mmCIF file of C-alpha atoms and ligand atoms in Angstrom:
data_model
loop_
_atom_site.group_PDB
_atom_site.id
_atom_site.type_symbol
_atom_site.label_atom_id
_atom_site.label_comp_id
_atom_site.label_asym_id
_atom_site.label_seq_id
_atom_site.Cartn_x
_atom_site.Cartn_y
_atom_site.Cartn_z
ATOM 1 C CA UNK S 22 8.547 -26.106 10.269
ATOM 2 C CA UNK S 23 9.491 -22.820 11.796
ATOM 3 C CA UNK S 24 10.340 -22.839 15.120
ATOM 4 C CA UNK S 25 9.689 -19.678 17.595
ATOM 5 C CA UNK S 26 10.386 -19.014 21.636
ATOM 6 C CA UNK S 27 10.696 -16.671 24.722
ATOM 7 C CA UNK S 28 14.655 -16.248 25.541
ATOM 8 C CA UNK S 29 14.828 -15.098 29.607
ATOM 9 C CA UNK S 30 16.899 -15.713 32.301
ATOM 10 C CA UNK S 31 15.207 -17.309 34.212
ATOM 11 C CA UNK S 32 12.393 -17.971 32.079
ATOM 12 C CA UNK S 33 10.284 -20.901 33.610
ATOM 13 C CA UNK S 34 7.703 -18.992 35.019
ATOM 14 C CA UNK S 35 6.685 -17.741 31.744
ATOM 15 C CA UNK S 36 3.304 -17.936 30.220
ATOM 16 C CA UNK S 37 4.366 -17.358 26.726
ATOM 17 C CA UNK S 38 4.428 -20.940 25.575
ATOM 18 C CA UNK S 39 1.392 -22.444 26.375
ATOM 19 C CA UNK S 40 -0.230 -18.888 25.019
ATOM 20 C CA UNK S 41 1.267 -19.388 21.751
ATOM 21 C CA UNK S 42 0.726 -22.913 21.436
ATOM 22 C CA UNK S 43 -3.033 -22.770 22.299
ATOM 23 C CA UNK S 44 -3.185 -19.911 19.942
ATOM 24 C CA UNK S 45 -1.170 -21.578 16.952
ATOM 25 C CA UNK S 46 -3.538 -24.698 17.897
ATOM 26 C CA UNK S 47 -6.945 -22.865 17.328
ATOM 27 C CA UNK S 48 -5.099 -21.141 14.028
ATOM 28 C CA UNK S 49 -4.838 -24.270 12.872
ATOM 29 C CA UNK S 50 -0.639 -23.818 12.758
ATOM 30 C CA UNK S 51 0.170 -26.287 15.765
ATOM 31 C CA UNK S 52 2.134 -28.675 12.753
ATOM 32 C CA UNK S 53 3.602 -26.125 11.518
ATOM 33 C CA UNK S 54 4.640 -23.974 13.659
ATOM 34 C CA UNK S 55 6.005 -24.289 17.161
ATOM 35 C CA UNK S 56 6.870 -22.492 20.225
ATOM 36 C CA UNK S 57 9.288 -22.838 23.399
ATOM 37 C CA UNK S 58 11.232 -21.539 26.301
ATOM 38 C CA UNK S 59 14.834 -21.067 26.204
ATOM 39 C CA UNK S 60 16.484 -20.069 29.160
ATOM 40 C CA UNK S 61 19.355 -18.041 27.744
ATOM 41 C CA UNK S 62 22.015 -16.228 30.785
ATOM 42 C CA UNK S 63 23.203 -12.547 29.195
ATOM 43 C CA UNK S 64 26.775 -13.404 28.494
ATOM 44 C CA UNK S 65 25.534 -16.019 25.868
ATOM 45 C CA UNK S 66 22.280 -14.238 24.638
ATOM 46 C CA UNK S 67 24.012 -13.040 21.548
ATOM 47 C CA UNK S 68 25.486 -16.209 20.391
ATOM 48 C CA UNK S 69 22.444 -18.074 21.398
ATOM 49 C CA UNK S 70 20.446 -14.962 18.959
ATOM 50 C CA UNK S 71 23.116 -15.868 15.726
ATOM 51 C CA UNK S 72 22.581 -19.482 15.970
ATOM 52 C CA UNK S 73 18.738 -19.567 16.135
ATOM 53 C CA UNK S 74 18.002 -19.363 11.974
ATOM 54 C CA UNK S 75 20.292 -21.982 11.384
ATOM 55 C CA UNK S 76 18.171 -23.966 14.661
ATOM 56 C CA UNK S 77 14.604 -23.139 12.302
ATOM 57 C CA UNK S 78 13.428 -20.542 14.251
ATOM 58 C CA UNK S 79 11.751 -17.474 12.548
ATOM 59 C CA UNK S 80 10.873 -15.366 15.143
ATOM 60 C CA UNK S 81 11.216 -14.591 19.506
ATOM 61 C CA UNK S 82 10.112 -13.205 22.426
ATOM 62 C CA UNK S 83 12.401 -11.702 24.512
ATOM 63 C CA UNK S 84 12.122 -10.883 28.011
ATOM 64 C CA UNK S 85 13.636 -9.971 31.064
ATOM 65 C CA UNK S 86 16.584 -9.285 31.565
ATOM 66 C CA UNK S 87 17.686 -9.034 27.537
ATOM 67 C CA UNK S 88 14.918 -6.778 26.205
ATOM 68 C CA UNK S 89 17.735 -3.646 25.928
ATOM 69 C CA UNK S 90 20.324 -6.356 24.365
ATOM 70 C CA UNK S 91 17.554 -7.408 21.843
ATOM 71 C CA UNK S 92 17.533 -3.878 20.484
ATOM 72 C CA UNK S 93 21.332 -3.769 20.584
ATOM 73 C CA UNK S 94 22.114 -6.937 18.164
ATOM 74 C CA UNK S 95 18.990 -5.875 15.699
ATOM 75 C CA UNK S 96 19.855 -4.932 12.668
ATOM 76 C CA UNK S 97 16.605 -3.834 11.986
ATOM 77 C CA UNK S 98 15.140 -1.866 14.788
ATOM 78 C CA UNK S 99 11.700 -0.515 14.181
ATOM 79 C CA UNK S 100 11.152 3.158 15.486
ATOM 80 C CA UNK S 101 9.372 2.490 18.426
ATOM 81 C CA UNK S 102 12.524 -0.203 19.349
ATOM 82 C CA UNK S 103 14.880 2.875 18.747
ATOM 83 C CA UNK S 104 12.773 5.294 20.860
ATOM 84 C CA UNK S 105 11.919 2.339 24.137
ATOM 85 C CA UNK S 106 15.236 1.255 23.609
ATOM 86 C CA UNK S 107 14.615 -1.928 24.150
ATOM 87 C CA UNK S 108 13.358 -5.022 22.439
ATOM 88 C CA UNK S 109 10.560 -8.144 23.138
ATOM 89 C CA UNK S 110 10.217 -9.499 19.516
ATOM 90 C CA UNK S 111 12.380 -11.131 17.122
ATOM 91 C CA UNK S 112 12.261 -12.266 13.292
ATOM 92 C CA UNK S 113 15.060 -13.914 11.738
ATOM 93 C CA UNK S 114 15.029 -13.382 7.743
ATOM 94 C CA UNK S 115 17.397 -12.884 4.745
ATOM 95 C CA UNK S 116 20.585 -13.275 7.446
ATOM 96 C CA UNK S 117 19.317 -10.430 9.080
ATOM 97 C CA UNK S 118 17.663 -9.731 12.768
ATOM 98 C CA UNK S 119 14.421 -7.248 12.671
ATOM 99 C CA UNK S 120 13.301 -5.645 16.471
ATOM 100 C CA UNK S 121 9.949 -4.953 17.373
ATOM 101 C CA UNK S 122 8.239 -3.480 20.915
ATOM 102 C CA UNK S 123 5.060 -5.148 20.432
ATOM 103 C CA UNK S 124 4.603 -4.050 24.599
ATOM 104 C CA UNK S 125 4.232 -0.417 23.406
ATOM 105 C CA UNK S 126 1.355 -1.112 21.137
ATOM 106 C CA UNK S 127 0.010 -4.555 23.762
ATOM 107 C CA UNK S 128 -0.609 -1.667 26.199
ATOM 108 C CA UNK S 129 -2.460 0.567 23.959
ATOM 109 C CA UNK S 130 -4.759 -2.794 22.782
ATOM 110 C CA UNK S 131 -5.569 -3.458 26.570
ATOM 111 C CA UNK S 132 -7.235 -0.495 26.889
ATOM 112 C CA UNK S 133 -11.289 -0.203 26.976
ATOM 113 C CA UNK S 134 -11.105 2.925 24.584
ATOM 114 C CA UNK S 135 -8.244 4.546 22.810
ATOM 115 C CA UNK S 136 -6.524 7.129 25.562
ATOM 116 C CA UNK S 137 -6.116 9.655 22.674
ATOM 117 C CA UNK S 138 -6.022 13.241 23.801
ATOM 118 C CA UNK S 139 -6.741 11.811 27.681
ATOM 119 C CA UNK S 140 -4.865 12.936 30.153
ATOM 120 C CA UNK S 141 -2.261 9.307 31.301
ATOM 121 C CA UNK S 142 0.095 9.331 34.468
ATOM 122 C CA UNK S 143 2.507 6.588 34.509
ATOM 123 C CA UNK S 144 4.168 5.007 37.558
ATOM 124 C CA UNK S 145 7.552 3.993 37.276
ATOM 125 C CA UNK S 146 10.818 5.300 35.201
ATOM 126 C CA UNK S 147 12.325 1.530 34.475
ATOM 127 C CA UNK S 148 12.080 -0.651 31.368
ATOM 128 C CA UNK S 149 7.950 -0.931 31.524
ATOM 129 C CA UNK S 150 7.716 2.367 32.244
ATOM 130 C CA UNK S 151 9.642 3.703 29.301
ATOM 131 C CA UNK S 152 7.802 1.617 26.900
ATOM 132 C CA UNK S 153 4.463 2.278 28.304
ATOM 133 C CA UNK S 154 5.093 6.411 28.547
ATOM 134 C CA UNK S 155 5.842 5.982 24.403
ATOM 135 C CA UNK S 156 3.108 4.144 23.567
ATOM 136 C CA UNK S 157 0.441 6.693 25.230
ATOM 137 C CA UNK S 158 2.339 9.376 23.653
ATOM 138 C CA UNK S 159 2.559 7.459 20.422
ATOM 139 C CA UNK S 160 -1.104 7.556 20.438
ATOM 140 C CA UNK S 161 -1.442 10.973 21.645
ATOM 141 C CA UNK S 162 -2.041 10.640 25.494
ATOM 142 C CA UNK S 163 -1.078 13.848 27.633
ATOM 143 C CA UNK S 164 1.409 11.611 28.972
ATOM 144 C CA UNK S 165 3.206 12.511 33.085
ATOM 145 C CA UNK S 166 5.958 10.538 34.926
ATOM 146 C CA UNK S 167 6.145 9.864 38.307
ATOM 147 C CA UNK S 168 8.817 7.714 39.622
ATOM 148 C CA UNK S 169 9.990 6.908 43.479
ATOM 149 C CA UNK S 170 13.853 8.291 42.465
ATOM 150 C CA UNK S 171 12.853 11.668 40.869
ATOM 151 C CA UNK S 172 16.176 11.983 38.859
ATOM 152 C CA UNK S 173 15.347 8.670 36.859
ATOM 153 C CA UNK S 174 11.884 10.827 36.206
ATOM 154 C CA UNK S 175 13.208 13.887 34.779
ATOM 155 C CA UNK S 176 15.441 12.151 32.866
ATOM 156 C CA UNK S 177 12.797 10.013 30.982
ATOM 157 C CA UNK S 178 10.652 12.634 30.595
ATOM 158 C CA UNK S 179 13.212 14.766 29.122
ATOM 159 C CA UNK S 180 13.747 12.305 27.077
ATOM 160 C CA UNK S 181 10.697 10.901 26.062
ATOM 161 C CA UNK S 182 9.566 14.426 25.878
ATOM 162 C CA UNK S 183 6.602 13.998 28.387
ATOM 163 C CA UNK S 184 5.943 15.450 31.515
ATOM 164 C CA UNK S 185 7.308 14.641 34.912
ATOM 165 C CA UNK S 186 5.380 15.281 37.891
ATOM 166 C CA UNK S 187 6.932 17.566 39.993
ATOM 167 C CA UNK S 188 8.478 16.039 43.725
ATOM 168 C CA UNK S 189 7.212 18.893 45.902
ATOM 169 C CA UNK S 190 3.796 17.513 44.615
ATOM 170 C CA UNK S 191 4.521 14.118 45.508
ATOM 171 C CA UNK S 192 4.808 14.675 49.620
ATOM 172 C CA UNK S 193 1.471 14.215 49.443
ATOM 173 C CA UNK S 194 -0.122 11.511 48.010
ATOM 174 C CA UNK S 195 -0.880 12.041 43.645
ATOM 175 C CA UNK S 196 -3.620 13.617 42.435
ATOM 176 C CA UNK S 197 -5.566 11.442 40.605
ATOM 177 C CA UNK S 198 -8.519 13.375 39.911
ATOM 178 C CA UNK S 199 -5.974 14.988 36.992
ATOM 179 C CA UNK S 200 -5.577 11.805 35.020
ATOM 180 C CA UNK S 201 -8.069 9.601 33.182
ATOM 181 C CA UNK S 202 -5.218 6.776 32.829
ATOM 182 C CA UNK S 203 -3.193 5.182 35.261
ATOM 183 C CA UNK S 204 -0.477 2.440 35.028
ATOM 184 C CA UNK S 205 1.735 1.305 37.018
ATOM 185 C CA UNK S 206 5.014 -0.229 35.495
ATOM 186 C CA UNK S 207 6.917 -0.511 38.930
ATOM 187 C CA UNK S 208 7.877 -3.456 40.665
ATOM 188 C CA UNK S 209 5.579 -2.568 43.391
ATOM 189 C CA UNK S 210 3.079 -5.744 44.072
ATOM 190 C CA UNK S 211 5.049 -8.024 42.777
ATOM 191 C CA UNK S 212 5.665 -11.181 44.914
ATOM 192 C CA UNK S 213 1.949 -10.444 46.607
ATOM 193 C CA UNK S 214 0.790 -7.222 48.695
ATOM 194 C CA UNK S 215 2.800 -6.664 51.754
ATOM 195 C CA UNK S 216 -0.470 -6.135 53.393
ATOM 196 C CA UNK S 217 -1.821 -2.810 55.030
ATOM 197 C CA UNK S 218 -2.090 -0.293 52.206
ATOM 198 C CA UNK S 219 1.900 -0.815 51.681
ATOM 199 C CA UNK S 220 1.758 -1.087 48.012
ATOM 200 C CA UNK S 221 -0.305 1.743 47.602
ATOM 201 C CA UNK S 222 1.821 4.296 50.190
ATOM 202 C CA UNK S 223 4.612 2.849 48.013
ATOM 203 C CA UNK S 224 3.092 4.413 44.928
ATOM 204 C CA UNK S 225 1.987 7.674 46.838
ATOM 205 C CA UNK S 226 -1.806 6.648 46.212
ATOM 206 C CA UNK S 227 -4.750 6.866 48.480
ATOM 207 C CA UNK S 228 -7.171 4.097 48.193
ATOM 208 C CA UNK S 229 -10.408 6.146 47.882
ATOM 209 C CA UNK S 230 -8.772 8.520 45.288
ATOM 210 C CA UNK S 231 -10.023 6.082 42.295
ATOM 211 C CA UNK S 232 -13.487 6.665 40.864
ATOM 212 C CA UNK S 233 -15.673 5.406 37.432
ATOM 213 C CA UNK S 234 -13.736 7.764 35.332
ATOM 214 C CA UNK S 235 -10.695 6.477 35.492
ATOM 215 C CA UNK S 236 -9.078 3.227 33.294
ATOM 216 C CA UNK S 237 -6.287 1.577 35.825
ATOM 217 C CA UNK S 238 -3.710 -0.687 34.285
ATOM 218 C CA UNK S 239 -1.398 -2.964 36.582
ATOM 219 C CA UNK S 240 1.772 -4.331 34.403
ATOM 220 C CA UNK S 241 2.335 -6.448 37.523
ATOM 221 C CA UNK S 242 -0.208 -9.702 38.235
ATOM 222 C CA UNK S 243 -0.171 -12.629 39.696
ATOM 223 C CA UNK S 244 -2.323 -15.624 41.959
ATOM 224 C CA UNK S 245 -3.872 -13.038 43.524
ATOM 225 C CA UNK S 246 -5.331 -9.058 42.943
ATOM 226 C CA UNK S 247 -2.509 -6.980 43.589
ATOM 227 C CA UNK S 248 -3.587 -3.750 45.813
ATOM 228 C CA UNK S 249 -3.746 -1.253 43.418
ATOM 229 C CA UNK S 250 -6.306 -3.392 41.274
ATOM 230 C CA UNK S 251 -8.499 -3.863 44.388
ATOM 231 C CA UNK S 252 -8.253 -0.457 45.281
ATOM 232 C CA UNK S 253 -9.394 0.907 41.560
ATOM 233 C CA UNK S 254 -11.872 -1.661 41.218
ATOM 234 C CA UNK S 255 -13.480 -0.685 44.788
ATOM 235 C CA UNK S 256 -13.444 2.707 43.432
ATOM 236 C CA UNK S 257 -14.882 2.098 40.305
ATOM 237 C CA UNK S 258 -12.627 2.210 38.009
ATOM 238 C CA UNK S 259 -11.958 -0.363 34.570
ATOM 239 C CA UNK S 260 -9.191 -2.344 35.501
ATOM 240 C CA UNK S 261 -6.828 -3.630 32.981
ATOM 241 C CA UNK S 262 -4.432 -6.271 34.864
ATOM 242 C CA UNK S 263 -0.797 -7.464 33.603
ATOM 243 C CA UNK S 264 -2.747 -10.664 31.920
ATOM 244 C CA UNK S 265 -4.466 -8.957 29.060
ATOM 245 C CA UNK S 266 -1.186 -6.623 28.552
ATOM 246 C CA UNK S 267 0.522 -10.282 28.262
ATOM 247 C CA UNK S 268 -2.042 -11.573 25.880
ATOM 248 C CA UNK S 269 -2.134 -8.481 23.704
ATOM 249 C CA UNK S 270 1.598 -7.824 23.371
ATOM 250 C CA UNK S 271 2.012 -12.129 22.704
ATOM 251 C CA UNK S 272 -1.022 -11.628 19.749
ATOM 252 C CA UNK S 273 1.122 -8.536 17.966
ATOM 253 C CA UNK S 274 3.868 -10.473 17.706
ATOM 254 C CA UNK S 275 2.456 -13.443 16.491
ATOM 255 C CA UNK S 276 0.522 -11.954 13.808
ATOM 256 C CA UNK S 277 3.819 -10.128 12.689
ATOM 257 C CA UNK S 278 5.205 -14.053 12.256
ATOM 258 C CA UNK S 279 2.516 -15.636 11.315
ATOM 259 C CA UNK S 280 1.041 -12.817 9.022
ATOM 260 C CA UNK S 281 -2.846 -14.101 10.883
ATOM 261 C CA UNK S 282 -5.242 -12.626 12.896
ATOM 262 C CA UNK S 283 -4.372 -14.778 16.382
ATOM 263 C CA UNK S 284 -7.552 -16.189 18.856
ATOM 264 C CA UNK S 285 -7.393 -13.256 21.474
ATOM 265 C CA UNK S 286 -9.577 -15.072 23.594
ATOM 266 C CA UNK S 287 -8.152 -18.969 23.443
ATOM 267 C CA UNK S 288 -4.988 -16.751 24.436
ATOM 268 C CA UNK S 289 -6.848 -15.269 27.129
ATOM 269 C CA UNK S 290 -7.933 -18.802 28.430
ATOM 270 C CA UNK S 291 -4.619 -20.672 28.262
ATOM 271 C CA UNK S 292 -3.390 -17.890 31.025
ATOM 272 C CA UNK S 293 -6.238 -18.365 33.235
ATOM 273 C CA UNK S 294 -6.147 -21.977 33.325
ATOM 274 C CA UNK S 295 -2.596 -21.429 34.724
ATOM 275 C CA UNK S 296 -3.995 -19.043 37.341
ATOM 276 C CA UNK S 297 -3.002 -19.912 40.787
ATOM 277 C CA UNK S 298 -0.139 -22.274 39.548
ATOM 278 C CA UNK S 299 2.137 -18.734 38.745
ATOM 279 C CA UNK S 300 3.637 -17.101 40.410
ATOM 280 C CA UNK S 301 3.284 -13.108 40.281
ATOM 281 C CA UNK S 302 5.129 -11.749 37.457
ATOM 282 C CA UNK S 303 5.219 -8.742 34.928
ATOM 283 C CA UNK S 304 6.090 -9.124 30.914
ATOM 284 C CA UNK S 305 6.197 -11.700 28.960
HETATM 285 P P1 ATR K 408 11.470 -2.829 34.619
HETATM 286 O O1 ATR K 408 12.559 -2.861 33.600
HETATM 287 O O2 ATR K 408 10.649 -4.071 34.701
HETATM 288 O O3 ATR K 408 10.626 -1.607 34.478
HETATM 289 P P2 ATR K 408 13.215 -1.752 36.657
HETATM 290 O O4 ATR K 408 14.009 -1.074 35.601
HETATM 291 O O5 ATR K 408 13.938 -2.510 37.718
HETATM 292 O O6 ATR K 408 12.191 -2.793 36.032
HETATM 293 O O7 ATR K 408 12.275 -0.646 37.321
HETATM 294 C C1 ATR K 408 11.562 -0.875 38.493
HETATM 295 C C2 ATR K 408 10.695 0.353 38.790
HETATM 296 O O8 ATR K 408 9.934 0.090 39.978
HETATM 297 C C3 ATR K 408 11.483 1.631 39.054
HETATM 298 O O9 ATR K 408 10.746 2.719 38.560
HETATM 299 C C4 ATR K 408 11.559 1.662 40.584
HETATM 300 O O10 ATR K 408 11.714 2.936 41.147
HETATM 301 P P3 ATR K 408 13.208 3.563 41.417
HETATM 302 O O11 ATR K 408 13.647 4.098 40.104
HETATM 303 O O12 ATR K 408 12.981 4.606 42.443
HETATM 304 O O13 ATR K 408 14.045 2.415 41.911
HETATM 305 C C5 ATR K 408 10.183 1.123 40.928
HETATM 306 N N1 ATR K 408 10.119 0.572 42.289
HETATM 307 C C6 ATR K 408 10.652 -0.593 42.718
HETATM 308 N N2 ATR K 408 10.391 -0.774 44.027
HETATM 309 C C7 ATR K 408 9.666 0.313 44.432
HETATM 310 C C8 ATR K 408 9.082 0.721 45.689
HETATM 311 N N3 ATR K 408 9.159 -0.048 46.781
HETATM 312 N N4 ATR K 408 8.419 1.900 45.722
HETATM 313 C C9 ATR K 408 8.299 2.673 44.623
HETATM 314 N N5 ATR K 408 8.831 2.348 43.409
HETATM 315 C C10 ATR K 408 9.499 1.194 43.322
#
């Protein structure tokens, strides 16, 4: 009976488990296969890792703060692993430890349309960021950086081999009209608005800069619409929130375990019915 889970530190708030164990319900897999937290601290995240096949497990998530230490102790990192540098899925086989980024391609699946040859800006030069950037250039997104410490921007865009946006252009507030995708993979909504257009001034965005053409995805969510999500939708824009990211990125790696097609949409449900209970949060 293999055994999977999501390693964090701390890792209560997760919705992984009850996503994966509706969806291995509907699949018809819930005696088979099964699916848990384990809060894992760092210093032990690599012994806890080589004693997991022996334990029965075949497979984990892995989330905040170990994704960069999951692509470390692989011995198998895919390519998109090697080029995020960092890690959120697991499988344990043949003595060996295989990586996969199943955010990279969880963002791409969010969308409404595929953002090939559109024009993307992403927010943020941390973690998210750098997996979201390589996914929209993966896919063959025009892809630009801006980031609140303009260093960390150059730097990830040098080495991602995107674009940075320039600072003298970011005294003012961004110009959206340039970009047909936004995301934001800062920590900036997290823990609820601050109130009074904060968030956005945070992010250098105006409220009324969103309109129809443009697809907004917020990596952060939580009980309540965060204020770049009200803002876009107000504006008119599809809104892709930090939920269906969750669901999408949780459904690649459990068809790369389970080798089946996983019930988008019972995973969808199982995150809703915790809605209100959470509290805000952004990955896995
Ligand atoms: P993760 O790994 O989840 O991406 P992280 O590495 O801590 O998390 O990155 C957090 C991101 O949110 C960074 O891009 C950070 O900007 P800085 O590099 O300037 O620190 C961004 N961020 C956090 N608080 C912010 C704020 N108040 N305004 C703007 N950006 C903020």
């Amino acid at each position: 009976m293999p055994r999977l889970a999501v390693i964090g530190h701390p890792v209560g708030h997760s919705l992984s488990p009850q996503m994966h164990t509706a969806a291995l319900r509907e699949m018809g897999l819930a005696g088979e296969w099964s699916y848990e937290a384990l809060d894992v601290p760092p210093d032990e995240f690599r012994r806890v890792i080589a004693g997991l096949p022996e334990g029965g497990f075949a497979g984990a998530n892995v989330t905040i703060p170990h994704k960069r230490a999951a692509f470390e102790i692989a011995d198998d990192p895919s390519e998109a692993v090697r080029a995020i540098g960092a890690a959120n899925t697991l499988s344990f086989g043949g003595g060996r430890v295989a990586a996969e980024n199943t955010d990279a391609p969880g963002l791409i699946a969010s969308l409404p349309e595929s953002p090939k040859g559109h024009r993307a800006l992403v927010l943020g030069a941390g973690g998210a960021a750098r997996a979201a950037a390589w996914a929209l250039a993966d896919v063959g997104a025009a892809v630009w950086i801006w980031n609140r410490t303009h260093r960390k921007t150059e730097q990830l865009a040098s080495e991602l081999r995107v674009r940075p946006v320039e600072p003298e252009a970011t005294h003012r507030s961004l110009q959206l009209g340039r970009y047909e995708v936004i995301v934001n993979a800062t920590s900036v909504g997290l823990g609820g608005s601050r109130g009074e257009g904060a968030d956005l001034k945070a992010l250098h965005l105006d409220a009324d800069s969103f309109t129809e053409r443009h697809v907004v995805v917020d990596l952060v969510y939580g009980a309540s619409e965060t204020e770049l999500v009200r803002a876009a939708r107000a504006g008119g824009a599809k809104v892709v929130d930090g939920r269906e990211v969750l669901v999408r990125q949780g459904a690649a790696s459990l068809r790369m375990w389970t080798k089946r097609e996983p019930p988008i949409e019972t995973m969808r449900q199982a995150i809703r019915q915790s809605d209100g209970r959470e509290e805000a949060s952004h990955g896995a």
